[in-house]
Short mmCIF file of C-alpha atoms in Angstrom, two decimals:
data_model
loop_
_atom_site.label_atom_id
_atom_site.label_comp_id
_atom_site.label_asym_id
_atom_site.label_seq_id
_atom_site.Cartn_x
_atom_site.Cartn_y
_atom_site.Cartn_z
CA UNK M 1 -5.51 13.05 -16.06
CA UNK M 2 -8.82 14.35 -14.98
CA UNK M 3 -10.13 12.78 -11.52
CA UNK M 4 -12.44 10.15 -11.46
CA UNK M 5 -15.33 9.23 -9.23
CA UNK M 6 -15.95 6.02 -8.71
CA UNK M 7 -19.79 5.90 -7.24
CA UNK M 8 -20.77 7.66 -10.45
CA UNK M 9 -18.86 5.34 -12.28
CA UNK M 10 -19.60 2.00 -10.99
CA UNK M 11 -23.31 1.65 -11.99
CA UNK M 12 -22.58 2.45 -15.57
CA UNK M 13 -19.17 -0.29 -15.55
CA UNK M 14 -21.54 -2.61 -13.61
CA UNK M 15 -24.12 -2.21 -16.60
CA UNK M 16 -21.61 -2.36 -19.33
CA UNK M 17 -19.88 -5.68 -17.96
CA UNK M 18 -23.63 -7.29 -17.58
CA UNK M 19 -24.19 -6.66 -21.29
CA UNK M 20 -21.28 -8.77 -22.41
CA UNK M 21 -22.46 -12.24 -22.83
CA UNK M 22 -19.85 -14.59 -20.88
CA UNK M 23 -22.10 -17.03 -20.34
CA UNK M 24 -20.21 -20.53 -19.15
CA UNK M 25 -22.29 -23.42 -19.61
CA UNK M 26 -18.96 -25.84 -18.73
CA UNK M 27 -18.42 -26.85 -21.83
CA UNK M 28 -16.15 -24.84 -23.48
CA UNK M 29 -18.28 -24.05 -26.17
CA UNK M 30 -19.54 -20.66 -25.32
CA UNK M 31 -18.91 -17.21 -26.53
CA UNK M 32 -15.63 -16.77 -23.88
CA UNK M 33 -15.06 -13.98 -21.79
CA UNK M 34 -12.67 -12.49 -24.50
CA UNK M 35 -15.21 -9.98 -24.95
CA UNK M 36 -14.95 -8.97 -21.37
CA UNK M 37 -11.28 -8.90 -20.73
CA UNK M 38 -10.70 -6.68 -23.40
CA UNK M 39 -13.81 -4.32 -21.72
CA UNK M 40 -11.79 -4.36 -18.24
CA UNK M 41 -8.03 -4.21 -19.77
CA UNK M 42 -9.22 -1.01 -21.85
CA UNK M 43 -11.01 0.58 -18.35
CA UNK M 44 -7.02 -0.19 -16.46
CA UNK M 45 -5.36 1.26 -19.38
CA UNK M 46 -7.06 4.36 -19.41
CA UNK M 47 -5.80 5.13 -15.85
CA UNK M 48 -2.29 4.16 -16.68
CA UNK M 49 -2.20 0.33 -15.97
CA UNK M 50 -0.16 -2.18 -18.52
CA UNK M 51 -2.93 -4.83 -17.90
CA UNK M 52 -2.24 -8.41 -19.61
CA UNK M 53 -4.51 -10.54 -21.20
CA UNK M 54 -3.80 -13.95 -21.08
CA UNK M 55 -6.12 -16.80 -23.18
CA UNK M 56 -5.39 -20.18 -21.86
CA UNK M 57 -7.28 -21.31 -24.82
CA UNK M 58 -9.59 -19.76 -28.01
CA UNK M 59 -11.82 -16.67 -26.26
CA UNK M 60 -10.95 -18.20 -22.53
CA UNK M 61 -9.24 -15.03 -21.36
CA UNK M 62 -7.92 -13.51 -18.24
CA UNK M 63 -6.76 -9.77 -17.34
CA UNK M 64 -3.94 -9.34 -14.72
CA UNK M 65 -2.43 -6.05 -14.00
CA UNK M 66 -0.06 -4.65 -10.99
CA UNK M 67 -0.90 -1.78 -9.09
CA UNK M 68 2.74 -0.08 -7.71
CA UNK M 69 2.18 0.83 -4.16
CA UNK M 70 3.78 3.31 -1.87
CA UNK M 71 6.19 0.78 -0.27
CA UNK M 72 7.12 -2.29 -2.66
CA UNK M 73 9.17 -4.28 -0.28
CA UNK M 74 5.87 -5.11 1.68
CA UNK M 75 3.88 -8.38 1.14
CA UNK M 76 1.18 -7.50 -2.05
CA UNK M 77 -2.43 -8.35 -2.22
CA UNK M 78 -4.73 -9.34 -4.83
CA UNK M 79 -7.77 -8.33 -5.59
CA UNK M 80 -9.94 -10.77 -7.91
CA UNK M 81 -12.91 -11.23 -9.53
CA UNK M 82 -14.38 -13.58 -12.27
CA UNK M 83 -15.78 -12.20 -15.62
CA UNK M 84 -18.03 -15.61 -16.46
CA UNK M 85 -21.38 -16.30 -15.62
CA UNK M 86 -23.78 -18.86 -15.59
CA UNK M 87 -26.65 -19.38 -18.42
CA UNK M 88 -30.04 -18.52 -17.95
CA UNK M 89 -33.54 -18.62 -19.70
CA UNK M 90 -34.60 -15.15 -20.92
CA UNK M 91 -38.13 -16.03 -20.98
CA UNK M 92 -38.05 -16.49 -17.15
CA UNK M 93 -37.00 -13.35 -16.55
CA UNK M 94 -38.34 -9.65 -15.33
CA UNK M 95 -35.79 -7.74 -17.75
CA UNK M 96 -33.86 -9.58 -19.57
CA UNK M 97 -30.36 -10.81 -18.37
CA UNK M 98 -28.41 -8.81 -20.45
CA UNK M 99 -29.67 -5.85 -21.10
CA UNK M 100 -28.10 -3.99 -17.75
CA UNK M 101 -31.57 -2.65 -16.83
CA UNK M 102 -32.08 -0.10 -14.15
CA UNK M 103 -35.46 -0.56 -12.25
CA UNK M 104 -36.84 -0.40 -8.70
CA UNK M 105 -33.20 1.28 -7.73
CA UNK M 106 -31.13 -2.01 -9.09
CA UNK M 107 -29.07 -3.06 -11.87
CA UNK M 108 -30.52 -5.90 -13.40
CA UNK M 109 -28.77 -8.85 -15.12
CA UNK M 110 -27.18 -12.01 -15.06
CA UNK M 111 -23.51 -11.23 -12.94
CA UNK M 112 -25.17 -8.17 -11.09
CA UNK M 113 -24.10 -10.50 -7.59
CA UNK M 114 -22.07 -13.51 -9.27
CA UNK M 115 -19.85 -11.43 -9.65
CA UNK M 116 -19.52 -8.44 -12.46
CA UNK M 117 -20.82 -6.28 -9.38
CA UNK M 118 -17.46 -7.01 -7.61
CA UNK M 119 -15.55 -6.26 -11.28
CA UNK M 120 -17.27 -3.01 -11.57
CA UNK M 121 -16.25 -1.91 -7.93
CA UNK M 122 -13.08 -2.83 -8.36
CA UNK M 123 -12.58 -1.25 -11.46
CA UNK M 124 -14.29 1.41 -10.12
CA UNK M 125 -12.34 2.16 -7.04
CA UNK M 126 -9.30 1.67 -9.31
CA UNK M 127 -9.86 3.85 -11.65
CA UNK M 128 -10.55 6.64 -9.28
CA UNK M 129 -7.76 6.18 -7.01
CA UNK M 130 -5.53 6.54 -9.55
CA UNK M 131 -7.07 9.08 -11.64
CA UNK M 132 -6.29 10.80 -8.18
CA UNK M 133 -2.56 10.17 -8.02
CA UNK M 134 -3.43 7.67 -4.95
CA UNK M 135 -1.41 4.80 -4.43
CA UNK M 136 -1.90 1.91 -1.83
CA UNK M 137 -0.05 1.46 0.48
CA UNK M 138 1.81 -1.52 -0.80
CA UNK M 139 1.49 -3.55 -4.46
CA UNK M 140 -1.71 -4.61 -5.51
CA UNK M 141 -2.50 -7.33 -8.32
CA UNK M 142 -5.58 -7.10 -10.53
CA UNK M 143 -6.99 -10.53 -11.51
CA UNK M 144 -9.83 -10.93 -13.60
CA UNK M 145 -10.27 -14.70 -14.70
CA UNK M 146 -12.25 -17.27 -16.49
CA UNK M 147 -13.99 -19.91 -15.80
CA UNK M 148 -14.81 -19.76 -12.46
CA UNK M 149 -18.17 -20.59 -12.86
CA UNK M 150 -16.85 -24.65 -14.45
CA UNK M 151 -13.99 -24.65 -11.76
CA UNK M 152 -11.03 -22.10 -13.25
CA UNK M 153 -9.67 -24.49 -15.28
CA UNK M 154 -9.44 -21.71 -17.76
CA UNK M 155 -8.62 -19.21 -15.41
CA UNK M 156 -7.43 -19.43 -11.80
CA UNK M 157 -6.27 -22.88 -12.35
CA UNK M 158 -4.63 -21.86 -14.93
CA UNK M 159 -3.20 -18.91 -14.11
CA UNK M 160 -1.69 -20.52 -11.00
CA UNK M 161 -0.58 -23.41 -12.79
CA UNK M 162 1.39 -21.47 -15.86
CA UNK M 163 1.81 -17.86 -14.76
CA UNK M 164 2.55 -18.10 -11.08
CA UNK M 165 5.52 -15.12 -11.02
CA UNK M 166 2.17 -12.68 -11.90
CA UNK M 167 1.31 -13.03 -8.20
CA UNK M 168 4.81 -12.68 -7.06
CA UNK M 169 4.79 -11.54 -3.28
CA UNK M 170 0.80 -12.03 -3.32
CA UNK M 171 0.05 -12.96 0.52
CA UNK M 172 -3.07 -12.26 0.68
CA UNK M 173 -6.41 -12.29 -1.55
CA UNK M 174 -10.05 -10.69 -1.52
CA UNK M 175 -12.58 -11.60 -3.46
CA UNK M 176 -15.92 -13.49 -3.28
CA UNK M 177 -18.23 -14.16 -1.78
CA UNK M 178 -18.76 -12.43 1.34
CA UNK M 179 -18.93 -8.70 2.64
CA UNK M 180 -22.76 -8.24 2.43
CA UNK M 181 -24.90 -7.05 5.28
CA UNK M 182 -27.91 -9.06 6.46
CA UNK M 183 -29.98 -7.28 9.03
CA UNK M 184 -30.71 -7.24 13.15
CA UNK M 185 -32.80 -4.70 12.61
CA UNK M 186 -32.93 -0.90 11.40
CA UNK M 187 -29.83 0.29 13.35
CA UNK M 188 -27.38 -2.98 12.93
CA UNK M 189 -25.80 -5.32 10.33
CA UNK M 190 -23.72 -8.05 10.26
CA UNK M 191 -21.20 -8.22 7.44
CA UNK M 192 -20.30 -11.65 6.25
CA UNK M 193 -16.75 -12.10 5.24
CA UNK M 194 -15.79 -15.42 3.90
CA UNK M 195 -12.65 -17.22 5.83
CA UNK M 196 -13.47 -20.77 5.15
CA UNK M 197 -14.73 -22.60 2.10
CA UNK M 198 -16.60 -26.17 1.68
CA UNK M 199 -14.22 -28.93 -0.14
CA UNK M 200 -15.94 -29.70 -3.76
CA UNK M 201 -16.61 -33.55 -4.87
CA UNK M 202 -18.91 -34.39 -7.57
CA UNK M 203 -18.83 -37.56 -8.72
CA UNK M 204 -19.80 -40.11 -11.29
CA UNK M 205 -20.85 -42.89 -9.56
CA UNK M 206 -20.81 -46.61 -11.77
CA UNK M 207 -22.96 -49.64 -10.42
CA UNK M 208 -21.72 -52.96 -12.70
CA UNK M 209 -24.33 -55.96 -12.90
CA UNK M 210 -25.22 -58.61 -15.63
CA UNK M 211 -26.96 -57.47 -18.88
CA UNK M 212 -30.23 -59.44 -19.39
CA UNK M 213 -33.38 -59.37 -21.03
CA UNK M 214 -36.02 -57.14 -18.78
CA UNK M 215 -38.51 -60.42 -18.32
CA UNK M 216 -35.88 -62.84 -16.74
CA UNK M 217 -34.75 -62.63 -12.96
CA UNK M 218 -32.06 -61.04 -12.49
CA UNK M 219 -30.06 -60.52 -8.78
CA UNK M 220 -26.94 -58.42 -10.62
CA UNK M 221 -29.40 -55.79 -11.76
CA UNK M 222 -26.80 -52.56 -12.44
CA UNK M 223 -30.36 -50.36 -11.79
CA UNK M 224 -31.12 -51.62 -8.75
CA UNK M 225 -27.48 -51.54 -7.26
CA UNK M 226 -27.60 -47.63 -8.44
CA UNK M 227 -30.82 -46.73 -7.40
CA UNK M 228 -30.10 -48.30 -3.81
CA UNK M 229 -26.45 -46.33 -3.46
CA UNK M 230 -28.26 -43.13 -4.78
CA UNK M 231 -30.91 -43.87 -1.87
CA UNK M 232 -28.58 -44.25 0.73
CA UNK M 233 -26.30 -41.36 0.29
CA UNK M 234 -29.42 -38.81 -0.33
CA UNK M 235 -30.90 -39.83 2.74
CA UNK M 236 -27.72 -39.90 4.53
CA UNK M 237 -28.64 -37.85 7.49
CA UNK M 238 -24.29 -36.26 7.99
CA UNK M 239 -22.90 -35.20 11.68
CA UNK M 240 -22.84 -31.94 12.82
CA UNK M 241 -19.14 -31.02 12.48
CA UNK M 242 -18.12 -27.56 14.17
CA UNK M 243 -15.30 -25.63 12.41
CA UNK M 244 -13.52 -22.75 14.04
CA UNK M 245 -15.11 -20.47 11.33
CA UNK M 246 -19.06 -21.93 12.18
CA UNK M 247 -17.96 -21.72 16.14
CA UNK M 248 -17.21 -18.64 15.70
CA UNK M 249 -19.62 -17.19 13.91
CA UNK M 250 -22.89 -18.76 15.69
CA UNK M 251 -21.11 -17.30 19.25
CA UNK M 252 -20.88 -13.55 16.91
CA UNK M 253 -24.26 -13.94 15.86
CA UNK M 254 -25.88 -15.64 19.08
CA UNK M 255 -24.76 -12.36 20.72
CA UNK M 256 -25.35 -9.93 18.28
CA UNK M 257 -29.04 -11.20 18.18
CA UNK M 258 -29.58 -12.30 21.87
CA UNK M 259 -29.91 -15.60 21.72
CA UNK M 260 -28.68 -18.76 23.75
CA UNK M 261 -26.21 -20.84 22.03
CA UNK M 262 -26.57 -24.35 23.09
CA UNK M 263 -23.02 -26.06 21.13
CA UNK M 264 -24.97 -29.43 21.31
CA UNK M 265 -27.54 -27.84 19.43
CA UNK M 266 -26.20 -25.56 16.80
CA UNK M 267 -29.33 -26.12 14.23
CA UNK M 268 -31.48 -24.43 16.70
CA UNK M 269 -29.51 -21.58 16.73
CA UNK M 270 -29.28 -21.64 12.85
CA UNK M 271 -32.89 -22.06 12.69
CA UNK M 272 -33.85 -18.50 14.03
CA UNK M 273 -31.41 -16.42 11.32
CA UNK M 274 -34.14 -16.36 8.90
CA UNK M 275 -33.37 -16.32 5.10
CA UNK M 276 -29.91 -16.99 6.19
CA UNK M 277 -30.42 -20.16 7.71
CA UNK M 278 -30.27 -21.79 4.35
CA UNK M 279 -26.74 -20.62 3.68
CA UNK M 280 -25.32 -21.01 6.86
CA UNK M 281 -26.87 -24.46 7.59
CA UNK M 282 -25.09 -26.12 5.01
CA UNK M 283 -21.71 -25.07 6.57
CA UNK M 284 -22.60 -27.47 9.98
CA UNK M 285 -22.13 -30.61 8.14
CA UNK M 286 -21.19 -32.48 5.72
CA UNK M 287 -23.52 -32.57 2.27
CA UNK M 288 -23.72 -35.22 -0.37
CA UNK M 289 -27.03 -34.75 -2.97
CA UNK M 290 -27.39 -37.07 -6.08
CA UNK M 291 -28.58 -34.61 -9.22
CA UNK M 292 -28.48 -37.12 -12.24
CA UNK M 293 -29.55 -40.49 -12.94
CA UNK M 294 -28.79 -42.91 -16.42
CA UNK M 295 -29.03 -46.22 -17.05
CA UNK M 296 -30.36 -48.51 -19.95
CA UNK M 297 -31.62 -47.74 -23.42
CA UNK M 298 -34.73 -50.02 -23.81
CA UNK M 299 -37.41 -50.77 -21.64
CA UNK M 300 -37.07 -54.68 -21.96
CA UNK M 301 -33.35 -54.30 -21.31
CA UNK M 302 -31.61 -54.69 -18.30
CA UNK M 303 -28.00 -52.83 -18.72
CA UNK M 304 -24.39 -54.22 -17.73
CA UNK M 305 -23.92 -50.89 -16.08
CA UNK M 306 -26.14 -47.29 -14.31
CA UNK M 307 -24.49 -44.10 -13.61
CA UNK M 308 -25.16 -41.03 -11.19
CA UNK M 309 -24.14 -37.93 -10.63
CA UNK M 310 -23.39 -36.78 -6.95
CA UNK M 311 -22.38 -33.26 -5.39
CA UNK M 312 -20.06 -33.75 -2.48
CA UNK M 313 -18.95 -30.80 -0.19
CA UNK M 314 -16.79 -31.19 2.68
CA UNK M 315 -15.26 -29.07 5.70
CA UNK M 316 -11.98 -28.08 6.14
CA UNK M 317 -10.52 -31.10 8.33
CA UNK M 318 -13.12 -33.39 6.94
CA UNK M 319 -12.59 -34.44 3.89
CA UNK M 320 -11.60 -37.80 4.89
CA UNK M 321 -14.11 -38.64 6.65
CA UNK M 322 -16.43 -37.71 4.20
CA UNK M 323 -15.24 -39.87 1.86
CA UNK M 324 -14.90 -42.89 4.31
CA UNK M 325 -18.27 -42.33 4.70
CA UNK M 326 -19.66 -42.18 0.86
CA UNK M 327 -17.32 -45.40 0.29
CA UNK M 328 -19.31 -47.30 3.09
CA UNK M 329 -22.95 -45.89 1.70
CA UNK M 330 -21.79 -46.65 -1.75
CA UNK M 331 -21.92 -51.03 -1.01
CA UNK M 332 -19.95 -53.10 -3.24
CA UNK M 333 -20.61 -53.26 -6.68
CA UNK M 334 -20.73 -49.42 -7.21
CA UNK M 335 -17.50 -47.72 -7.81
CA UNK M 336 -17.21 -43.35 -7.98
CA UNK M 337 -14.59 -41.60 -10.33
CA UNK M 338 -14.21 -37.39 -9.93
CA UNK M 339 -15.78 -35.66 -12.55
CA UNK M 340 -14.33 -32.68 -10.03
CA UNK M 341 -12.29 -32.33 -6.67
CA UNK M 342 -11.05 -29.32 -5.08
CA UNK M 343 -9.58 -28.50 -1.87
CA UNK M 344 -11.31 -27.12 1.48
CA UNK M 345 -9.92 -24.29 3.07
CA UNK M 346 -10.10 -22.01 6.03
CA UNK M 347 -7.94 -19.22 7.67
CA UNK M 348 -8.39 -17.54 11.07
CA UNK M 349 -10.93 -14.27 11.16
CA UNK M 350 -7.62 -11.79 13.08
CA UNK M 351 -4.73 -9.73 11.87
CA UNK M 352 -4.25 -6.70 10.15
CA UNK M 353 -6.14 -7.18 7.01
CA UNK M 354 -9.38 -8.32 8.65
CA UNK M 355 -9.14 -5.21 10.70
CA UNK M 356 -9.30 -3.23 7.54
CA UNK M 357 -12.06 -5.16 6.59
CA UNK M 358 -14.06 -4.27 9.66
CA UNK M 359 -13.35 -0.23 10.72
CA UNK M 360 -13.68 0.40 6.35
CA UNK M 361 -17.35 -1.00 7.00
CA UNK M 362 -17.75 0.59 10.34
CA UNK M 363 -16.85 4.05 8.71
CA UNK M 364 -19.44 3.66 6.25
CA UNK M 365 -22.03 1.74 8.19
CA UNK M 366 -22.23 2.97 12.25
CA UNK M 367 -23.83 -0.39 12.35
CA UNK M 368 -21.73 -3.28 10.75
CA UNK M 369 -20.41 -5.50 12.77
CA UNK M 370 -18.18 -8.12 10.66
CA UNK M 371 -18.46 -12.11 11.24
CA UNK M 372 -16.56 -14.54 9.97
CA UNK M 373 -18.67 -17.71 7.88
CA UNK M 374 -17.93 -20.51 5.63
CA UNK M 375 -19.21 -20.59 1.86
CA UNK M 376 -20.93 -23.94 1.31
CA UNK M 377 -19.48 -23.38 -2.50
CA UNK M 378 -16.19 -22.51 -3.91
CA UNK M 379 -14.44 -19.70 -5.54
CA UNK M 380 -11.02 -19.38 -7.30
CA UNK M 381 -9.88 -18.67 -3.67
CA UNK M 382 -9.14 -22.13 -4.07
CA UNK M 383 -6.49 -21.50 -6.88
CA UNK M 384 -5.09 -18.61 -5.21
CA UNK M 385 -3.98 -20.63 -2.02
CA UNK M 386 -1.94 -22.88 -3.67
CA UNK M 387 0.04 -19.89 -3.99
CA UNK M 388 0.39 -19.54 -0.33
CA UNK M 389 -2.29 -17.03 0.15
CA UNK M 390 -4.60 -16.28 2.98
CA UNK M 391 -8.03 -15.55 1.31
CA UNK M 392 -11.36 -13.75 2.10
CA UNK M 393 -14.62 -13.18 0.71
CA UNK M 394 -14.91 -9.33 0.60
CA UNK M 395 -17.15 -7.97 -1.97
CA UNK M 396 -18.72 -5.17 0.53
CA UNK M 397 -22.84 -4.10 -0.10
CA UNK M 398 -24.82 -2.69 2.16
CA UNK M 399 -28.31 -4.65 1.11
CA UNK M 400 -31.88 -3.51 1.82
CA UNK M 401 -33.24 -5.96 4.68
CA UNK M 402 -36.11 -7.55 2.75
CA UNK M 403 -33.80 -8.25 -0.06
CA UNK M 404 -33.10 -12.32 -0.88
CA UNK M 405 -29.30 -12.03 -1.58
CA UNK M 406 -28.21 -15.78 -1.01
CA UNK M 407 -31.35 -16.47 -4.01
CA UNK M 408 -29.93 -14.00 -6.16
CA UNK M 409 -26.40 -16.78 -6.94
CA UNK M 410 -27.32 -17.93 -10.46
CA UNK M 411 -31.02 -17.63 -10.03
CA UNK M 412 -33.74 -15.82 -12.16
CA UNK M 413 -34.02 -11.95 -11.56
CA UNK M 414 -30.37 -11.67 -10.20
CA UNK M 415 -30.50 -7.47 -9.57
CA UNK M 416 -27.85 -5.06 -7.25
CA UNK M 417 -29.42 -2.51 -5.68
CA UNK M 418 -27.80 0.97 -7.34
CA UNK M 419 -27.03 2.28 -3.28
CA UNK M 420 -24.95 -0.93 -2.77
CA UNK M 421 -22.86 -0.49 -5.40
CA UNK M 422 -21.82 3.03 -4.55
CA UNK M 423 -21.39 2.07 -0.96
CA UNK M 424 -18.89 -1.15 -2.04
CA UNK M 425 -16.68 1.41 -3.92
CA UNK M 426 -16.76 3.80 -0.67
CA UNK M 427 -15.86 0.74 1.42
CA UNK M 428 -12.93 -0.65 -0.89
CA UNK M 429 -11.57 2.84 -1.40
CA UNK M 430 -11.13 2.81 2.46
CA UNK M 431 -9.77 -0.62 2.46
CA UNK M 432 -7.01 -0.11 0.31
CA UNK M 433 -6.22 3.21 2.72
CA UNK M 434 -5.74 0.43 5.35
CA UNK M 435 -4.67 -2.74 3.44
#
């Protein structure tokens, strides 16, 4: 087999994956990732993987393969990645989402950081290592789902759910979102590695009153009851709740940039990072926003009943009192139903693995220094730990400084810069050395 090289690889598999249309609007309806699974399961085969694909339902397909490593009887680790993306308008874009354009030194396209960037490095480092004859050091599993972008019902779920002996010995997972640099300043970066993720709650919420005609009075209006919850919990102001993960990082980060960390006072501290206070703000607290309102069908009609949508997220350890909370804000004649729940989660930022983490992005960057943070979203991390794993968000780029990463998750002009790419597959090859 002739040797491969990944960094001249990965731009062209990054491209090829973006041009795919797995768009995932939630509603089962769209064209599937079928398209890509067979894309990555031809790539593994090539270099002498028996990669599966598995459809939990018409074009909904997953690709799982096993990587043998140099010693077997060790714990395994799985790498994963998510082949769906979320829709977008064309017409608001630069170049268009799918064509895989390369301009100003990026790959354009909807996936290029959510997450076909990730699949492309992995595939790329893959390919190469064992093109090369190199094994890791112990197994690896491939996973390379559905549905992510709707929850994994499709695919993580899924895959936990049916085909759970496909991740026997699995420990330990990598996969979004987390490994990118954002800069001190021209000599140092801090690399953010996921170890904690937000809880998930959106809601329907259901306010019941008496039907009537709109001129009448009316003190059971379902409207009014809605409208009132909706204002409460929006302008819920939510504690500041300190995890070990947000501790953590603000007493990395305080120190890496100089500044004094007052712990009665952490938004003050979060306030100075810049760009990155948007992401990291939402992981003190916490967050409950109402996105959609119905109710009635005539203006002279008052309805029996209102609905709203409501995002939840919670922190690991506070999930009940989040919902203790929403029940009180909520009053009486409102009732909420899950239209989706998941599961917070959070693992300590020490051990073996997290060293690998850290000296493969030292080697390549003189001026990383790693730091734990929470993801206010979710991943199919969540899946995975059902399975008893300890997960991280490790999808490694080295990112120009003036560069709007955290914007780039399904918005408009999502682009990878070409020198990150290259540098992911440098870091991952080194992390597998260690892993």
């Amino acid at each position: 087999m002739t040797a491969l090289n990944g960094e001249d690889e990965v731009v062209e598999l990054c491209r090829d994956l973006i041009r795919i249309d797995s768009t995932n609007a939630g509603d089962n309806a769209g064209p599937g990732e079928r398209a890509a699974a067979e894309y990555v399961a031809e790539k593994l085969a090539e270099v002498g993987l028996e990669p599966q694909i598995l459809e939990s339902d018409d074009r909904r397909a997953n690709v799982v393969a096993r990587i043998a490593g140099e010693d077997s009887s060790r714990d395994a680790l799985l790498l994963h990645g998510h082949l769906d993306v979320v829709p977008f308008n064309a017409a608001d874009w630069t170049h268009h989402p799918l064509s895989g354009e390369i301009a100003d030194d990026c790959v354009w396209g909807r996936g290029a950081v959510d997450m076909k960037d990730m699949d492309a490095m992995i595939l790329a480092v893959v390919r190469q290592r064992l093109s090369q004859g190199r094994r890791p050091p112990r197994d690896v599993v491939l996973a390379f789902t559905a549905d992510e972008e709707a929850g994994g019902a499709y695919g993580a779920q899924w895959l936990s759910d049916k085909h759970p002996e496909l991740f026997e010995g699995c420990t330990e997972a990598i996969g979004e979102v987390g490994g990118f640099s954002v800069s001190i300043d021209e000599a140092r970066r801090l690399y953010l590695i996921e170890t904690a993720e937000k809880g998930i709650a959106w809601m329907r919420l259901t306010a019941h009153g008496r039907a009537g005609h709109g001129s009448m009075l009316n003190s059971e209006n379902a409207v009014t009851e809605l409208a009132e919850a909706v204002g409460r919990i929006g302008r819920y102001e939510w504690p500041v709740r300190l995890t070990q993960t947000v501790r953590t990082f603000l007493t990395e980060v305080s120190g890496a940039l100089e500044l004094e960390l007052d712990p009665d006072d952490a938004e003050a501290t979060v306030a100075k990072l810049g760009p990155l206070a948007r992401m990291i703000g939402a992981t003190l607290r916490n967050t409950a926003n109402p996105t959609m309102l119905a109710g009635g069908y005539k203006a002279n009609v008052i309805p029996q009943t209102a609905t709203a949508h409501v995002d939840g997220r919670f922190l690991p350890g506070y999930e009940d009192e989040f919902f203790e909370t929403i029940d009180e804000l909520l009053g009486p004649n409102v009732t909420r139903e899950f239209v989706y729940h998941d599961i917070a989660i959070e693992t300590g930022f020490d051990g073996p693995l997290v060293r690998a983490m850290a000296d493969a992005l030292a080697a390549e960057d003189p001026g990383a220094l790693a730091v734990p943070y929470t993801l206010s979203g979710g991943t199919d991390l969540k899946a995975f730990s059902r399975l008893g794993m300890r997960g991280f968000g490790f999808a490694p780029l080295r990112l120009p400084a003036d560069l709007d990463f955290s914007g780039m998750f399904h918005g408009v002009d999502e682009r990878v810069p070409v020198d990150s790419l290259r540098f992911g597959v440098r870091v991952l090859d080194r992390f597998l050395d260690g892993c």
